[in-house]
Every structure is written in structure tokens, then in C-alpha cells.
PDB file of C-alpha atoms in Angstrom:
ATOM      1  CA  MET A   1      11.052  -0.622   9.983  1.00 95.00           C
ATOM      2  CA  ILE A   2       9.743   3.072   9.143  1.00 98.00           C
ATOM      3  CA  LYS A   3      11.630   6.193  10.463  1.00 98.00           C
ATOM      4  CA  PHE A   4      11.043   9.602   9.790  1.00 99.00           C
ATOM      5  CA  THR A   5      13.407  12.209  10.985  1.00 99.00           C
ATOM      6  CA  ASP A   6      12.720  15.722  10.896  1.00 99.00           C
ATOM      7  CA  VAL A   7      10.401  15.403   7.621  1.00 99.00           C
ATOM      8  CA  THR A   8       9.157  18.089   5.812  1.00 98.00           C
ATOM      9  CA  LYS A   9       7.338  17.685   2.458  1.00 98.00           C
ATOM     10  CA  SER A  10       6.124  20.841   0.571  1.00 98.00           C
ATOM     11  CA  TYR A  11       4.305  21.765  -2.373  1.00 97.00           C
ATOM     12  CA  PRO A  12       4.909  24.664  -4.574  1.00 96.00           C
ATOM     13  CA  LYS A  13       1.457  25.709  -5.080  1.00 95.00           C
ATOM     14  CA  THR A  14       0.044  24.851  -1.535  1.00 94.00           C
ATOM     15  CA  GLY A  15       3.364  24.705   0.984  1.00 95.00           C
ATOM     16  CA  PRO A  16       3.988  22.455   3.353  1.00 96.00           C
ATOM     17  CA  ALA A  17       2.014  19.063   3.561  1.00 97.00           C
ATOM     18  CA  LEU A  18       4.270  17.571   6.290  1.00 98.00           C
ATOM     19  CA  LYS A  19       6.510  19.978   8.602  1.00 98.00           C
ATOM     20  CA  ASP A  20       9.370  18.295  10.661  1.00 98.00           C
ATOM     21  CA  VAL A  21       7.639  15.172  11.241  1.00 98.00           C
ATOM     22  CA  SER A  22       9.540  12.502  13.490  1.00 98.00           C
ATOM     23  CA  PHE A  23       8.082   9.110  14.195  1.00 98.00           C
ATOM     24  CA  HIS A  24       9.469   5.404  14.237  1.00 98.00           C
ATOM     25  CA  VAL A  25       7.583   2.479  13.658  1.00 98.00           C
ATOM     26  CA  ALA A  26       9.434  -0.803  14.785  1.00 97.00           C
ATOM     27  CA  LYS A  27       8.959  -4.624  13.185  1.00 95.00           C
ATOM     28  CA  GLY A  28       5.644  -6.202  14.453  1.00 93.00           C
ATOM     29  CA  GLU A  29       4.306  -2.608  15.716  1.00 96.00           C
ATOM     30  CA  PHE A  30       0.907  -1.656  14.453  1.00 93.00           C
ATOM     31  CA  ALA A  31       0.609   1.924  14.164  1.00 94.00           C
ATOM     32  CA  PHE A  32      -2.158   4.512  12.921  1.00 92.00           C
ATOM     33  CA  LEU A  33      -1.840   7.868  11.282  1.00 91.00           C
ATOM     34  CA  THR A  34      -4.553   9.988  12.253  1.00 89.00           C
ATOM     35  CA  GLY A  35      -5.619  13.483  11.539  1.00 89.00           C
ATOM     36  CA  HIS A  36      -8.091  15.867   9.646  1.00 91.00           C
ATOM     37  CA  SER A  37      -8.502  15.638   5.969  1.00 89.00           C
ATOM     38  CA  GLY A  38      -5.426  17.545   4.423  1.00 89.00           C
ATOM     39  CA  ALA A  39      -3.325  16.558   7.573  1.00 92.00           C
ATOM     40  CA  GLY A  40      -0.618  15.095   5.412  1.00 94.00           C
ATOM     41  CA  LYS A  41      -1.394  11.378   5.962  1.00 93.00           C
ATOM     42  CA  SER A  42      -1.671  10.595   2.393  1.00 92.00           C
ATOM     43  CA  THR A  43       1.593  12.464   1.899  1.00 96.00           C
ATOM     44  CA  ALA A  44       3.243  10.130   4.406  1.00 97.00           C
ATOM     45  CA  MET A  45       1.899   7.136   2.662  1.00 95.00           C
ATOM     46  CA  ARG A  46       3.491   8.315  -0.616  1.00 96.00           C
ATOM     47  CA  LEU A  47       6.674   9.087   1.254  1.00 98.00           C
ATOM     48  CA  ILE A  48       6.954   5.712   2.441  1.00 98.00           C
ATOM     49  CA  TYR A  49       6.567   3.994  -0.427  1.00 96.00           C
ATOM     50  CA  MET A  50       8.989   6.354  -2.243  1.00 97.00           C
ATOM     51  CA  ALA A  51       6.278   7.839  -4.845  1.00 96.00           C
ATOM     52  CA  GLU A  52       7.832  10.849  -3.613  1.00 96.00           C
ATOM     53  CA  HIS A  53      10.574  12.235  -1.435  1.00 96.00           C
ATOM     54  CA  PRO A  54      11.006  14.498   1.108  1.00 98.00           C
ATOM     55  CA  THR A  55      11.878  18.223   0.641  1.00 98.00           C
ATOM     56  CA  SER A  56      13.814  17.753   3.857  1.00 98.00           C
ATOM     57  CA  GLY A  57      14.601  15.316   6.398  1.00 98.00           C
ATOM     58  CA  GLU A  58      15.510  11.554   6.228  1.00 98.00           C
ATOM     59  CA  VAL A  59      12.781   8.548   5.564  1.00 99.00           C
ATOM     60  CA  ARG A  60      13.989   4.913   5.932  1.00 98.00           C
ATOM     61  CA  VAL A  61      11.754   2.069   5.060  1.00 98.00           C
ATOM     62  CA  SER A  62      12.752  -1.466   5.293  1.00 96.00           C
ATOM     63  CA  GLY A  63      16.601  -0.574   5.073  1.00 94.00           C
ATOM     64  CA  PHE A  64      16.144   1.846   2.188  1.00 97.00           C
ATOM     65  CA  SER A  65      16.751   5.665   2.529  1.00 97.00           C
ATOM     66  CA  ALA A  66      14.831   7.918   0.490  1.00 96.00           C
ATOM     67  CA  SER A  67      17.655  10.234   0.160  1.00 93.00           C
ATOM     68  CA  ARG A  68      20.119   7.502  -1.531  1.00 94.00           C
ATOM     69  CA  VAL A  69      17.819   5.066  -2.798  1.00 95.00           C
ATOM     70  CA  ALA A  70      18.576   4.675  -6.337  1.00 95.00           C
ATOM     71  CA  GLN A  71      15.154   4.937  -8.923  1.00 94.00           C
ATOM     72  CA  ALA A  72      15.591   1.134  -9.780  1.00 95.00           C
ATOM     73  CA  ASP A  73      15.810   0.056  -6.361  1.00 95.00           C
ATOM     74  CA  ILE A  74      12.322   1.468  -5.662  1.00 95.00           C
ATOM     75  CA  PRO A  75      10.360  -2.061  -6.935  1.00 92.00           C
ATOM     76  CA  ARG A  76      12.459  -3.868  -4.799  1.00 92.00           C
ATOM     77  CA  LEU A  77      11.514  -1.735  -1.804  1.00 95.00           C
ATOM     78  CA  ARG A  78       7.751  -1.762  -2.964  1.00 94.00           C
ATOM     79  CA  ARG A  79       7.788  -5.636  -3.557  1.00 91.00           C
ATOM     80  CA  ARG A  80       8.322  -5.693   0.453  1.00 94.00           C
ATOM     81  CA  LEU A  81       5.260  -3.739   0.758  1.00 96.00           C
ATOM     82  CA  GLY A  82       1.527  -4.417   0.935  1.00 96.00           C
ATOM     83  CA  ILE A  83      -0.345  -1.157  -0.120  1.00 95.00           C
ATOM     84  CA  VAL A  84      -4.055  -0.503   0.233  1.00 94.00           C
ATOM     85  CA  PHE A  85      -4.773   2.466  -1.633  1.00 90.00           C
ATOM     86  CA  GLN A  86      -7.718   4.664  -0.572  1.00 88.00           C
ATOM     87  CA  ASP A  87      -9.292   4.705  -4.150  1.00 91.00           C
ATOM     88  CA  PHE A  88      -8.528   0.805  -4.320  1.00 94.00           C
ATOM     89  CA  ARG A  89      -6.886   1.163  -7.745  1.00 96.00           C
ATOM     90  CA  LEU A  90      -8.396  -2.171  -9.212  1.00 98.00           C
ATOM     91  CA  LEU A  91      -8.228  -2.853 -12.693  1.00 98.00           C
ATOM     92  CA  GLU A  92     -11.795  -2.761 -13.746  1.00 98.00           C
ATOM     93  CA  ASP A  93     -11.302  -5.074 -16.966  1.00 98.00           C
ATOM     94  CA  ARG A  94     -10.013  -7.816 -14.576  1.00 98.00           C
ATOM     95  CA  THR A  95     -11.975 -10.138 -11.908  1.00 99.00           C
ATOM     96  CA  ALA A  96     -11.426 -10.012  -8.075  1.00 99.00           C
ATOM     97  CA  GLU A  97      -9.086 -13.142  -8.818  1.00 99.00           C
ATOM     98  CA  GLU A  98      -7.369 -11.485 -11.421  1.00 99.00           C
ATOM     99  CA  ASN A  99      -6.648  -8.242  -9.958  1.00 98.00           C
ATOM    100  CA  VAL A 100      -4.845 -10.075  -6.717  1.00 99.00           C
ATOM    101  CA  ALA A 101      -2.980 -12.292  -9.088  1.00 98.00           C
ATOM    102  CA  PHE A 102      -1.787  -9.451 -11.118  1.00 98.00           C
ATOM    103  CA  ALA A 103       0.032  -8.487  -7.715  1.00 96.00           C
ATOM    104  CA  LEU A 104       1.820 -11.809  -8.018  1.00 96.00           C
ATOM    105  CA  GLU A 105       2.412 -11.783 -11.882  1.00 96.00           C
ATOM    106  CA  VAL A 106       4.202  -8.436 -11.857  1.00 93.00           C
ATOM    107  CA  THR A 107       6.800  -9.835  -9.280  1.00 91.00           C
ATOM    108  CA  GLY A 108       7.317 -13.006 -11.604  1.00 92.00           C
ATOM    109  CA  ALA A 109       5.692 -15.433  -9.143  1.00 94.00           C
ATOM    110  CA  ARG A 110       5.791 -18.778 -10.363  1.00 96.00           C
ATOM    111  CA  ARG A 111       2.422 -19.658 -12.408  1.00 94.00           C
ATOM    112  CA  ALA A 112       1.746 -22.859 -10.523  1.00 97.00           C
ATOM    113  CA  THR A 113       1.809 -21.108  -7.051  1.00 97.00           C
ATOM    114  CA  ILE A 114      -0.324 -17.802  -7.739  1.00 98.00           C
ATOM    115  CA  GLY A 115      -4.045 -19.804  -7.962  1.00 97.00           C
ATOM    116  CA  PRO A 116      -3.508 -21.168  -4.725  1.00 98.00           C
ATOM    117  CA  ARG A 117      -2.108 -18.059  -3.246  1.00 98.00           C
ATOM    118  CA  VAL A 118      -4.933 -15.805  -4.205  1.00 98.00           C
ATOM    119  CA  ILE A 119      -7.627 -18.200  -3.251  1.00 98.00           C
ATOM    120  CA  ARG A 120      -6.067 -18.153   0.291  1.00 98.00           C
ATOM    121  CA  VAL A 121      -6.113 -14.739   0.793  1.00 99.00           C
ATOM    122  CA  LEU A 122      -9.701 -14.092  -1.000  1.00 99.00           C
ATOM    123  CA  THR A 123     -10.513 -16.715   1.555  1.00 99.00           C
ATOM    124  CA  GLN A 124      -8.863 -14.494   4.403  1.00 98.00           C
ATOM    125  CA  VAL A 125     -10.854 -11.587   3.532  1.00 98.00           C
ATOM    126  CA  GLY A 126     -14.193 -13.402   2.889  1.00 98.00           C
ATOM    127  CA  LEU A 127     -14.316 -12.920  -0.686  1.00 98.00           C
ATOM    128  CA  ALA A 128     -13.653 -16.606  -2.265  1.00 98.00           C
ATOM    129  CA  SER A 129     -17.335 -16.854  -3.432  1.00 98.00           C
ATOM    130  CA  LYS A 130     -16.983 -13.638  -5.528  1.00 98.00           C
ATOM    131  CA  ALA A 131     -13.258 -14.405  -7.287  1.00 98.00           C
ATOM    132  CA  HIS A 132     -15.025 -14.538 -10.832  1.00 99.00           C
ATOM    133  CA  GLN A 133     -16.705 -10.713 -10.269  1.00 99.00           C
ATOM    134  CA  TYR A 134     -15.553  -7.914 -11.739  1.00 99.00           C
ATOM    135  CA  PRO A 135     -15.355  -4.548  -9.487  1.00 98.00           C
ATOM    136  CA  ARG A 136     -18.451  -2.854 -10.932  1.00 98.00           C
ATOM    137  CA  GLU A 137     -20.049  -6.026  -9.832  1.00 99.00           C
ATOM    138  CA  LEU A 138     -19.044  -5.629  -6.357  1.00 98.00           C
ATOM    139  CA  SER A 139     -20.032  -3.649  -3.223  1.00 95.00           C
ATOM    140  CA  GLY A 140     -17.563  -0.539  -2.067  1.00 93.00           C
ATOM    141  CA  GLY A 141     -16.676  -2.746   1.038  1.00 92.00           C
ATOM    142  CA  GLU A 142     -16.112  -5.857  -1.129  1.00 96.00           C
ATOM    143  CA  GLN A 143     -13.785  -3.969  -3.512  1.00 96.00           C
ATOM    144  CA  GLN A 144     -11.981  -2.735  -0.752  1.00 94.00           C
ATOM    145  CA  ARG A 145     -11.442  -6.129   0.535  1.00 96.00           C
ATOM    146  CA  VAL A 146     -10.185  -7.190  -3.057  1.00 98.00           C
ATOM    147  CA  ALA A 147      -7.798  -4.318  -2.387  1.00 97.00           C
ATOM    148  CA  ILE A 148      -6.571  -5.683   0.774  1.00 96.00           C
ATOM    149  CA  ALA A 149      -6.242  -9.152  -0.449  1.00 98.00           C
ATOM    150  CA  ARG A 150      -4.212  -7.865  -3.441  1.00 98.00           C
ATOM    151  CA  ALA A 151      -1.903  -6.127  -0.426  1.00 97.00           C
ATOM    152  CA  LEU A 152      -1.356  -9.289   1.534  1.00 98.00           C
ATOM    153  CA  VAL A 153      -1.193 -11.824  -1.295  1.00 98.00           C
ATOM    154  CA  ASN A 154       3.221 -11.056  -1.733  1.00 96.00           C
ATOM    155  CA  ASP A 155       3.482 -11.704   2.220  1.00 95.00           C
ATOM    156  CA  PRO A 156       4.564  -8.103   2.755  1.00 97.00           C
ATOM    157  CA  VAL A 157       7.060  -6.996   5.565  1.00 96.00           C
ATOM    158  CA  ILE A 158       4.887  -3.762   5.760  1.00 97.00           C
ATOM    159  CA  LEU A 159       1.160  -3.231   5.070  1.00 96.00           C
ATOM    160  CA  LEU A 160       0.321   0.352   4.552  1.00 95.00           C
ATOM    161  CA  ALA A 161      -3.448   0.922   4.359  1.00 92.00           C
ATOM    162  CA  ASP A 162      -4.839   4.713   3.385  1.00 88.00           C
ATOM    163  CA  GLU A 163      -8.422   4.885   4.833  1.00 80.00           C
ATOM    164  CA  PRO A 164      -8.457   1.252   5.651  1.00 74.00           C
ATOM    165  CA  THR A 165     -11.913   1.023   7.324  1.00 70.00           C
ATOM    166  CA  GLY A 166     -13.639   3.973   4.716  1.00 69.00           C
ATOM    167  CA  ASN A 167     -15.865   1.538   2.843  1.00 64.00           C
ATOM    168  CA  LEU A 168     -16.226  -1.633   4.842  1.00 63.00           C
ATOM    169  CA  ASP A 169     -19.343  -3.216   4.999  1.00 64.00           C
TER     170      ASP A 169
END
């Protein structure tokens, strides 16, 4: 599912964030990337969802190779991923329900299926009763659970979470 082979990612001003990293996560496996602040965990995440490409080495995710993937195919890869960002990236002008629904709308999901799927995942994360609240009306932990619900609503093949327990209450 995810394979890094001798991956290095360097930035012009700060140098290498990752150097010769290799690992493999198979289907059904649960894996953690751990390390101190600045160790390259978020960089590895960006490489996995192909927001960035490695300086050298090979990144393969769900059948896609970072070195060969066409820019037009990256959205196809991302439809297979559920991503919980460290800063949540919620849309402030949308309710919890609308934030989760947005993940389905952008993939062209049928309107009739969106509501039930959104309520299902909000219930899973314990937020069905807060579906009509805006992010500013939710605690940090509740905002994080909305982000988790949004990541789960498309039934992803791979779930990525950057600092997944940082704000849970």
C-alpha cells in the first residue's frame, strides 16, 4: 500500500527533511511515524499524498509511483486516501456537517447518499448532536473529530493522520 525506498527529501534553505528513508506498510497494517519536532513526519505525509515529490528515491502509494504519476492522476490517488491534517483545515463558513459533506461533494457523490453517510461518520466520532455547529463553536478536540469524520466519509483505502491525538478531548 505504501512503500518508501531510499527516499530523500531536501529543501533549498533547510536541507534534508528525510534522508535515505525506507519502509513498507502493507494493506491492513496500522503504522505510526514517530520522532521529535522537525524529524520529517509531516514531510513523509506530504510525500504520501503527493503534495510533494522526493528529491531522490521511490515513493509508491496504492499502485501510484511518485516518480511516474501524471499530475492529472494525483486526484485519483487522493480519492483513495483519508487525510486528517495537523491543523484540521476545516472550512470556517461551513457547519460540521457541511465540512464533512464537502469531501463527498468534490468527488461527485450522489446527493441522495451524502446526508446518510455524513450522519454515519459524525455519529462514529460522537458529534451527530453538533452537526449544525460551525468550527468556531466547537472545542479543539471536536474540530479534530470533524476532520476525522471528513477523512473517513469516503471509505478510504488508506487513512493518514498528522498528530492524530494532539487535540482530542
